Structure formats: structure tokens, C-alpha cells
PDB file of N, CA and C in Angstrom:
ATOM      1  N   LEU A   1       0.842  -1.176   0.000  1.00  0.00           N
ATOM      2  CA  LEU A   1       0.000   0.000   0.000  1.00  0.00           C
ATOM      3  C   LEU A   1       0.888   1.239   0.000  1.00  0.00           C
ATOM      4  N   GLY A   2       0.664   2.130  -0.941  1.00  0.00           N
ATOM      5  CA  GLY A   2       1.454   3.355  -1.019  1.00  0.00           C
ATOM      6  C   GLY A   2       0.975   4.380  -0.014  1.00  0.00           C
ATOM      7  N   SER A   3       1.641   5.513  -0.011  1.00  0.00           N
ATOM      8  CA  SER A   3       1.243   6.575   0.911  1.00  0.00           C
ATOM      9  C   SER A   3      -0.062   7.207   0.423  1.00  0.00           C
ATOM     10  N   VAL A   4      -0.844   7.679   1.367  1.00  0.00           N
ATOM     11  CA  VAL A   4      -2.129   8.289   1.054  1.00  0.00           C
ATOM     12  C   VAL A   4      -1.906   9.755   0.703  1.00  0.00           C
ATOM     13  N   ASP A   5      -2.563  10.198  -0.357  1.00  0.00           N
ATOM     14  CA  ASP A   5      -2.475  11.591  -0.787  1.00  0.00           C
ATOM     15  C   ASP A   5      -2.977  12.482   0.354  1.00  0.00           C
ATOM     16  N   PRO A   6      -2.171  13.451   0.807  1.00  0.00           N
ATOM     17  CA  PRO A   6      -2.580  14.313   1.932  1.00  0.00           C
ATOM     18  C   PRO A   6      -3.878  15.069   1.662  1.00  0.00           C
ATOM     19  N   GLN A   7      -4.091  15.499   0.425  1.00  0.00           N
ATOM     20  CA  GLN A   7      -5.328  16.220   0.113  1.00  0.00           C
ATOM     21  C   GLN A   7      -6.532  15.296   0.240  1.00  0.00           C
ATOM     22  N   LEU A   8      -6.374  14.059  -0.226  1.00  0.00           N
ATOM     23  CA  LEU A   8      -7.455  13.087  -0.117  1.00  0.00           C
ATOM     24  C   LEU A   8      -7.730  12.767   1.348  1.00  0.00           C
ATOM     25  N   GLN A   9      -6.692  12.595   2.124  1.00  0.00           N
ATOM     26  CA  GLN A   9      -6.843  12.309   3.544  1.00  0.00           C
ATOM     27  C   GLN A   9      -7.562  13.466   4.245  1.00  0.00           C
ATOM     28  N   HIS A  10      -7.180  14.700   3.921  1.00  0.00           N
ATOM     29  CA  HIS A  10      -7.831  15.873   4.517  1.00  0.00           C
ATOM     30  C   HIS A  10      -9.305  15.916   4.115  1.00  0.00           C
ATOM     31  N   PHE A  11      -9.592  15.645   2.843  1.00  0.00           N
ATOM     32  CA  PHE A  11     -10.975  15.645   2.359  1.00  0.00           C
ATOM     33  C   PHE A  11     -11.804  14.617   3.128  1.00  0.00           C
ATOM     34  N   ILE A  12     -11.251  13.431   3.317  1.00  0.00           N
ATOM     35  CA  ILE A  12     -11.960  12.370   4.027  1.00  0.00           C
ATOM     36  C   ILE A  12     -12.210  12.775   5.484  1.00  0.00           C
ATOM     37  N   GLU A  13     -11.231  13.386   6.125  1.00  0.00           N
ATOM     38  CA  GLU A  13     -11.394  13.842   7.502  1.00  0.00           C
ATOM     39  C   GLU A  13     -12.501  14.892   7.612  1.00  0.00           C
ATOM     40  N   VAL A  14     -12.500  15.844   6.663  1.00  0.00           N
ATOM     41  CA  VAL A  14     -13.522  16.899   6.677  1.00  0.00           C
ATOM     42  C   VAL A  14     -14.912  16.301   6.466  1.00  0.00           C
ATOM     43  N   GLU A  15     -15.026  15.376   5.521  1.00  0.00           N
ATOM     44  CA  GLU A  15     -16.324  14.755   5.256  1.00  0.00           C
ATOM     45  C   GLU A  15     -16.792  13.915   6.438  1.00  0.00           C
ATOM     46  N   THR A  16     -15.863  13.259   7.108  1.00  0.00           N
ATOM     47  CA  THR A  16     -16.202  12.477   8.300  1.00  0.00           C
ATOM     48  C   THR A  16     -16.710  13.391   9.400  1.00  0.00           C
ATOM     49  N   GLN A  17     -16.059  14.540   9.588  1.00  0.00           N
ATOM     50  CA  GLN A  17     -16.519  15.510  10.584  1.00  0.00           C
ATOM     51  C   GLN A  17     -17.916  16.029  10.239  1.00  0.00           C
ATOM     52  N   LYS A  18     -18.158  16.282   8.964  1.00  0.00           N
ATOM     53  CA  LYS A  18     -19.489  16.735   8.542  1.00  0.00           C
ATOM     54  C   LYS A  18     -20.541  15.680   8.868  1.00  0.00           C
ATOM     55  N   GLN A  19     -20.211  14.425   8.598  1.00  0.00           N
ATOM     56  CA  GLN A  19     -21.145  13.342   8.868  1.00  0.00           C
ATOM     57  C   GLN A  19     -21.434  13.231  10.367  1.00  0.00           C
ATOM     58  N   ARG A  20     -20.413  13.336  11.191  1.00  0.00           N
ATOM     59  CA  ARG A  20     -20.608  13.282  12.647  1.00  0.00           C
ATOM     60  C   ARG A  20     -21.484  14.438  13.117  1.00  0.00           C
ATOM     61  N   PHE A  21     -21.235  15.622  12.564  1.00  0.00           N
ATOM     62  CA  PHE A  21     -22.036  16.780  12.930  1.00  0.00           C
ATOM     63  C   PHE A  21     -23.503  16.554  12.560  1.00  0.00           C
ATOM     64  N   GLN A  22     -23.753  16.034  11.354  1.00  0.00           N
ATOM     65  CA  GLN A  22     -25.125  15.768  10.928  1.00  0.00           C
ATOM     66  C   GLN A  22     -25.801  14.736  11.831  1.00  0.00           C
ATOM     67  N   GLN A  23     -25.047  13.733  12.255  1.00  0.00           N
ATOM     68  CA  GLN A  23     -25.601  12.733  13.173  1.00  0.00           C
ATOM     69  C   GLN A  23     -25.981  13.370  14.502  1.00  0.00           C
ATOM     70  N   LEU A  24     -25.125  14.257  15.017  1.00  0.00           N
ATOM     71  CA  LEU A  24     -25.430  14.949  16.271  1.00  0.00           C
ATOM     72  C   LEU A  24     -26.685  15.810  16.144  1.00  0.00           C
ATOM     73  N   VAL A  25     -26.796  16.520  15.032  1.00  0.00           N
ATOM     74  CA  VAL A  25     -27.983  17.359  14.808  1.00  0.00           C
ATOM     75  C   VAL A  25     -29.234  16.484  14.750  1.00  0.00           C
ATOM     76  N   HIS A  26     -29.135  15.351  14.074  1.00  0.00           N
ATOM     77  CA  HIS A  26     -30.275  14.444  13.977  1.00  0.00           C
ATOM     78  C   HIS A  26     -30.665  13.916  15.361  1.00  0.00           C
ATOM     79  N   GLN A  27     -29.680  13.490  16.153  1.00  0.00           N
ATOM     80  CA  GLN A  27     -29.956  12.991  17.497  1.00  0.00           C
ATOM     81  C   GLN A  27     -30.595  14.075  18.365  1.00  0.00           C
ATOM     82  N   MET A  28     -30.032  15.277  18.282  1.00  0.00           N
ATOM     83  CA  MET A  28     -30.544  16.383  19.076  1.00  0.00           C
ATOM     84  C   MET A  28     -31.981  16.703  18.673  1.00  0.00           C
ATOM     85  N   THR A  29     -32.240  16.760  17.389  1.00  0.00           N
ATOM     86  CA  THR A  29     -33.585  17.078  16.904  1.00  0.00           C
ATOM     87  C   THR A  29     -34.585  16.036  17.378  1.00  0.00           C
ATOM     88  N   GLU A  30     -34.226  14.777  17.238  1.00  0.00           N
ATOM     89  CA  GLU A  30     -35.124  13.699  17.648  1.00  0.00           C
ATOM     90  C   GLU A  30     -35.389  13.741  19.157  1.00  0.00           C
ATOM     91  N   LEU A  31     -34.329  13.877  19.936  1.00  0.00           N
ATOM     92  CA  LEU A  31     -34.455  13.906  21.389  1.00  0.00           C
ATOM     93  C   LEU A  31     -35.325  15.082  21.847  1.00  0.00           C
ATOM     94  N   CYS A  32     -35.008  16.260  21.356  1.00  0.00           N
ATOM     95  CA  CYS A  32     -35.734  17.457  21.794  1.00  0.00           C
ATOM     96  C   CYS A  32     -37.178  17.452  21.296  1.00  0.00           C
ATOM     97  N   TRP A  33     -37.408  16.921  20.101  1.00  0.00           N
ATOM     98  CA  TRP A  33     -38.774  16.853  19.576  1.00  0.00           C
ATOM     99  C   TRP A  33     -39.622  15.960  20.478  1.00  0.00           C
ATOM    100  N   GLU A  34     -39.095  14.784  20.817  1.00  0.00           N
ATOM    101  CA  GLU A  34     -39.830  13.854  21.669  1.00  0.00           C
ATOM    102  C   GLU A  34     -40.085  14.454  23.059  1.00  0.00           C
ATOM    103  N   LYS A  35     -39.119  15.182  23.561  1.00  0.00           N
ATOM    104  CA  LYS A  35     -39.226  15.739  24.910  1.00  0.00           C
ATOM    105  C   LYS A  35     -40.171  16.945  24.971  1.00  0.00           C
ATOM    106  N   CYS A  36     -40.154  17.780  23.954  1.00  0.00           N
ATOM    107  CA  CYS A  36     -40.801  19.093  24.055  1.00  0.00           C
ATOM    108  C   CYS A  36     -42.101  19.246  23.275  1.00  0.00           C
ATOM    109  N   MET A  37     -42.345  18.403  22.290  1.00  0.00           N
ATOM    110  CA  MET A  37     -43.485  18.630  21.411  1.00  0.00           C
ATOM    111  C   MET A  37     -44.662  17.752  21.817  1.00  0.00           C
ATOM    112  N   ASP A  38     -45.685  18.375  22.404  1.00  0.00           N
ATOM    113  CA  ASP A  38     -46.874  17.624  22.791  1.00  0.00           C
ATOM    114  C   ASP A  38     -47.770  17.377  21.587  1.00  0.00           C
ATOM    115  N   LYS A  39     -48.151  18.461  20.957  1.00  0.00           N
ATOM    116  CA  LYS A  39     -49.021  18.348  19.782  1.00  0.00           C
ATOM    117  C   LYS A  39     -48.581  19.390  18.757  1.00  0.00           C
ATOM    118  N   PRO A  40     -48.167  18.943  17.581  1.00  0.00           N
ATOM    119  CA  PRO A  40     -47.728  19.889  16.543  1.00  0.00           C
ATOM    120  C   PRO A  40     -48.856  20.831  16.140  1.00  0.00           C
ATOM    121  N   GLY A  41     -48.483  22.061  15.886  1.00  0.00           N
ATOM    122  CA  GLY A  41     -49.437  23.064  15.448  1.00  0.00           C
ATOM    123  C   GLY A  41     -48.736  24.084  14.570  1.00  0.00           C
ATOM    124  N   PRO A  42     -49.452  25.122  14.140  1.00  0.00           N
ATOM    125  CA  PRO A  42     -48.854  26.117  13.252  1.00  0.00           C
ATOM    126  C   PRO A  42     -47.797  26.983  13.939  1.00  0.00           C
ATOM    127  N   LYS A  43     -47.860  27.076  15.272  1.00  0.00           N
ATOM    128  CA  LYS A  43     -46.903  27.883  16.034  1.00  0.00           C
ATOM    129  C   LYS A  43     -46.494  27.136  17.289  1.00  0.00           C
ATOM    130  N   LEU A  44     -45.277  27.463  17.767  1.00  0.00           N
ATOM    131  CA  LEU A  44     -44.838  26.920  19.050  1.00  0.00           C
ATOM    132  C   LEU A  44     -45.380  27.797  20.164  1.00  0.00           C
ATOM    133  N   ASP A  45     -45.909  27.165  21.207  1.00  0.00           N
ATOM    134  CA  ASP A  45     -46.289  27.974  22.356  1.00  0.00           C
ATOM    135  C   ASP A  45     -45.032  28.302  23.152  1.00  0.00           C
ATOM    136  N   SER A  46     -45.134  29.202  24.095  1.00  0.00           N
ATOM    137  CA  SER A  46     -43.945  29.664  24.818  1.00  0.00           C
ATOM    138  C   SER A  46     -43.306  28.540  25.632  1.00  0.00           C
ATOM    139  N   ARG A  47     -44.108  27.625  26.162  1.00  0.00           N
ATOM    140  CA  ARG A  47     -43.569  26.513  26.928  1.00  0.00           C
ATOM    141  C   ARG A  47     -42.733  25.593  26.040  1.00  0.00           C
ATOM    142  N   ALA A  48     -43.247  25.254  24.865  1.00  0.00           N
ATOM    143  CA  ALA A  48     -42.516  24.383  23.941  1.00  0.00           C
ATOM    144  C   ALA A  48     -41.245  25.076  23.450  1.00  0.00           C
ATOM    145  N   GLU A  49     -41.339  26.348  23.162  1.00  0.00           N
ATOM    146  CA  GLU A  49     -40.159  27.087  22.701  1.00  0.00           C
ATOM    147  C   GLU A  49     -39.069  27.104  23.771  1.00  0.00           C
ATOM    148  N   ALA A  50     -39.455  27.384  25.004  1.00  0.00           N
ATOM    149  CA  ALA A  50     -38.483  27.383  26.095  1.00  0.00           C
ATOM    150  C   ALA A  50     -37.884  25.987  26.291  1.00  0.00           C
ATOM    151  N   CYS A  51     -38.708  24.965  26.161  1.00  0.00           N
ATOM    152  CA  CYS A  51     -38.233  23.591  26.299  1.00  0.00           C
ATOM    153  C   CYS A  51     -37.209  23.269  25.217  1.00  0.00           C
ATOM    154  N   PHE A  52     -37.492  23.656  23.970  1.00  0.00           N
ATOM    155  CA  PHE A  52     -36.543  23.403  22.874  1.00  0.00           C
ATOM    156  C   PHE A  52     -35.217  24.116  23.116  1.00  0.00           C
ATOM    157  N   VAL A  53     -35.277  25.368  23.521  1.00  0.00           N
ATOM    158  CA  VAL A  53     -34.048  26.128  23.780  1.00  0.00           C
ATOM    159  C   VAL A  53     -33.230  25.449  24.873  1.00  0.00           C
ATOM    160  N   ASN A  54     -33.891  25.088  25.966  1.00  0.00           N
ATOM    161  CA  ASN A  54     -33.205  24.431  27.071  1.00  0.00           C
ATOM    162  C   ASN A  54     -32.643  23.072  26.640  1.00  0.00           C
ATOM    163  N   CYS A  55     -33.418  22.313  25.898  1.00  0.00           N
ATOM    164  CA  CYS A  55     -32.984  20.987  25.445  1.00  0.00           C
ATOM    165  C   CYS A  55     -31.744  21.090  24.559  1.00  0.00           C
ATOM    166  N   VAL A  56     -31.765  22.008  23.609  1.00  0.00           N
ATOM    167  CA  VAL A  56     -30.617  22.181  22.709  1.00  0.00           C
ATOM    168  C   VAL A  56     -29.386  22.628  23.503  1.00  0.00           C
ATOM    169  N   GLU A  57     -29.554  23.556  24.402  1.00  0.00           N
ATOM    170  CA  GLU A  57     -28.418  24.025  25.207  1.00  0.00           C
ATOM    171  C   GLU A  57     -27.836  22.898  26.052  1.00  0.00           C
ATOM    172  N   ARG A  58     -28.687  22.086  26.671  1.00  0.00           N
ATOM    173  CA  ARG A  58     -28.191  20.963  27.481  1.00  0.00           C
ATOM    174  C   ARG A  58     -27.522  19.910  26.606  1.00  0.00           C
ATOM    175  N   PHE A  59     -28.065  19.667  25.419  1.00  0.00           N
ATOM    176  CA  PHE A  59     -27.468  18.700  24.499  1.00  0.00           C
ATOM    177  C   PHE A  59     -26.065  19.158  24.098  1.00  0.00           C
ATOM    178  N   ILE A  60     -25.926  20.430  23.774  1.00  0.00           N
ATOM    179  CA  ILE A  60     -24.621  20.978  23.391  1.00  0.00           C
ATOM    180  C   ILE A  60     -23.654  20.915  24.570  1.00  0.00           C
ATOM    181  N   ASP A  61     -24.116  21.307  25.749  1.00  0.00           N
ATOM    182  CA  ASP A  61     -23.266  21.245  26.946  1.00  0.00           C
ATOM    183  C   ASP A  61     -22.783  19.820  27.202  1.00  0.00           C
ATOM    184  N   THR A  62     -23.685  18.878  27.118  1.00  0.00           N
ATOM    185  CA  THR A  62     -23.337  17.477  27.361  1.00  0.00           C
ATOM    186  C   THR A  62     -22.355  16.963  26.328  1.00  0.00           C
ATOM    187  N   SER A  63     -22.606  17.270  25.070  1.00  0.00           N
ATOM    188  CA  SER A  63     -21.701  16.834  23.999  1.00  0.00           C
ATOM    189  C   SER A  63     -20.307  17.414  24.198  1.00  0.00           C
ATOM    190  N   GLN A  64     -20.235  18.675  24.556  1.00  0.00           N
ATOM    191  CA  GLN A  64     -18.945  19.324  24.786  1.00  0.00           C
ATOM    192  C   GLN A  64     -18.232  18.705  25.980  1.00  0.00           C
ATOM    193  N   PHE A  65     -18.970  18.423  27.044  1.00  0.00           N
ATOM    194  CA  PHE A  65     -18.393  17.795  28.230  1.00  0.00           C
ATOM    195  C   PHE A  65     -17.799  16.427  27.874  1.00  0.00           C
ATOM    196  N   ILE A  66     -18.545  15.638  27.114  1.00  0.00           N
ATOM    197  CA  ILE A  66     -18.070  14.306  26.728  1.00  0.00           C
ATOM    198  C   ILE A  66     -16.822  14.411  25.864  1.00  0.00           C
ATOM    199  N   LEU A  67     -16.828  15.315  24.903  1.00  0.00           N
ATOM    200  CA  LEU A  67     -15.648  15.495  24.049  1.00  0.00           C
ATOM    201  C   LEU A  67     -14.429  15.910  24.866  1.00  0.00           C
ATOM    202  N   ASN A  68     -14.610  16.844  25.783  1.00  0.00           N
ATOM    203  CA  ASN A  68     -13.499  17.279  26.637  1.00  0.00           C
ATOM    204  C   ASN A  68     -12.985  16.126  27.492  1.00  0.00           C
ATOM    205  N   ARG A  69     -13.891  15.328  28.033  1.00  0.00           N
ATOM    206  CA  ARG A  69     -13.495  14.198  28.869  1.00  0.00           C
ATOM    207  C   ARG A  69     -12.729  13.163  28.039  1.00  0.00           C
ATOM    208  N   LEU A  70     -13.188  12.902  26.825  1.00  0.00           N
ATOM    209  CA  LEU A  70     -12.486  11.951  25.957  1.00  0.00           C
ATOM    210  C   LEU A  70     -11.091  12.456  25.605  1.00  0.00           C
ATOM    211  N   GLU A  71     -10.968  13.746  25.336  1.00  0.00           N
ATOM    212  CA  GLU A  71      -9.660  14.330  25.039  1.00  0.00           C
ATOM    213  C   GLU A  71      -8.721  14.177  26.229  1.00  0.00           C
ATOM    214  N   GLN A  72      -9.215  14.444  27.435  1.00  0.00           N
ATOM    215  CA  GLN A  72      -8.398  14.296  28.640  1.00  0.00           C
ATOM    216  C   GLN A  72      -7.973  12.842  28.825  1.00  0.00           C
ATOM    217  N   THR A  73      -8.889  11.923  28.595  1.00  0.00           N
ATOM    218  CA  THR A  73      -8.594  10.499  28.747  1.00  0.00           C
ATOM    219  C   THR A  73      -7.532  10.062  27.749  1.00  0.00           C
ATOM    220  N   GLN A  74      -7.643  10.539  26.511  1.00  0.00           N
ATOM    221  CA  GLN A  74      -6.665  10.164  25.490  1.00  0.00           C
ATOM    222  C   GLN A  74      -5.286  10.727  25.810  1.00  0.00           C
ATOM    223  N   LYS A  75      -5.228  11.887  26.419  1.00  0.00           N
ATOM    224  CA  LYS A  75      -3.939  12.497  26.751  1.00  0.00           C
ATOM    225  C   LYS A  75      -3.258  11.782  27.914  1.00  0.00           C
ATOM    226  N   THR A  76      -4.046  11.216  28.825  1.00  0.00           N
ATOM    227  CA  THR A  76      -3.460  10.599  30.008  1.00  0.00           C
ATOM    228  C   THR A  76      -3.189   9.111  29.865  1.00  0.00           C
ATOM    229  N   LYS A  77      -3.852   8.440  28.917  1.00  0.00           N
ATOM    230  CA  LYS A  77      -3.660   6.999  28.729  1.00  0.00           C
ATOM    231  C   LYS A  77      -2.977   6.741  27.396  1.00  0.00           C
ATOM    232  N   PRO A  78      -2.113   5.726  27.328  1.00  0.00           N
ATOM    233  CA  PRO A  78      -1.481   5.400  26.048  1.00  0.00           C
ATOM    234  C   PRO A  78      -2.528   4.860  25.067  1.00  0.00           C
ATOM    235  N   ILE A  79      -2.290   5.091  23.811  1.00  0.00           N
ATOM    236  CA  ILE A  79      -3.162   4.590  22.777  1.00  0.00           C
ATOM    237  C   ILE A  79      -3.061   3.074  22.739  1.00  0.00           C
ATOM    238  N   PHE A  80      -4.158   2.377  22.514  1.00  0.00           N
ATOM    239  CA  PHE A  80      -4.211   0.928  22.560  1.00  0.00           C
ATOM    240  C   PHE A  80      -3.155   0.271  21.673  1.00  0.00           C
ATOM    241  N   SER A  81      -3.017   0.742  20.439  1.00  0.00           N
ATOM    242  CA  SER A  81      -2.047   0.130  19.529  1.00  0.00           C
ATOM    243  C   SER A  81      -0.615   0.330  20.003  1.00  0.00           C
ATOM    244  N   GLU A  82      -0.350   1.466  20.647  1.00  0.00           N
ATOM    245  CA  GLU A  82       0.995   1.710  21.154  1.00  0.00           C
ATOM    246  C   GLU A  82       1.301   0.778  22.328  1.00  0.00           C
ATOM    247  N   SER A  83       0.312   0.515  23.166  1.00  0.00           N
ATOM    248  CA  SER A  83       0.545  -0.345  24.309  1.00  0.00           C
ATOM    249  C   SER A  83       0.776  -1.784  23.882  1.00  0.00           C
ATOM    250  N   LEU A  84       0.232  -2.191  22.742  1.00  0.00           N
ATOM    251  CA  LEU A  84       0.455  -3.545  22.242  1.00  0.00           C
ATOM    252  C   LEU A  84       1.874  -3.735  21.716  1.00  0.00           C
ATOM    253  N   SER A  85       2.440  -2.672  21.185  1.00  0.00           N
ATOM    254  CA  SER A  85       3.768  -2.778  20.590  1.00  0.00           C
ATOM    255  C   SER A  85       4.881  -2.752  21.629  1.00  0.00           C
ATOM    256  N   ASP A  86       4.587  -2.372  22.857  1.00  0.00           N
ATOM    257  CA  ASP A  86       5.608  -2.305  23.919  1.00  0.00           C
ATOM    258  C   ASP A  86       6.002  -3.673  24.419  1.00  0.00           C
TER     259      ASP A  86
END
């Protein structure tokens, strides 16, 4: 196997990030819709609107917390493949 073209590798990374972002948006939309929407109508009432805002903010906070925790864990523990080679 030859070396991977850096531009192709960058493109794949960017597209993977886009896909992950879309998955997060889909999860957030589904979760908040189920939690906040009692009966669909032409307008959101103030309670549903406040619920959606709160739900989205908590979802973002939680996602950020998990990402930060994973980053900390990766920095403090050796990578699995590296530990196998030792």
C-alpha cells in the first residue's frame, strides 16, 4: 500500500466531521422533539419554545463535556495500539 495523498486524507477527515455533525444534529432534533413537542401546530407555544431552547443548550453542553473528557482520557492513557507494541 502506497502513501495516502494528503489532500485526499484531509478531504476524508472533513467529510467524516461533517457526517458526525449531521448525526449529532439528527440525534438532538429527535431527542428534543420527543421531549418538548406535545401536539404539533402552526406555532410553538412559549412553553414548547423554552423547552426546545433548554434541550438544545443541554445537548450541546453534554456533547462538549463528553468530548473534553475523551480528550483528557486520550492524553493521560497510552493509545491501545501503542501499548500492544511495547
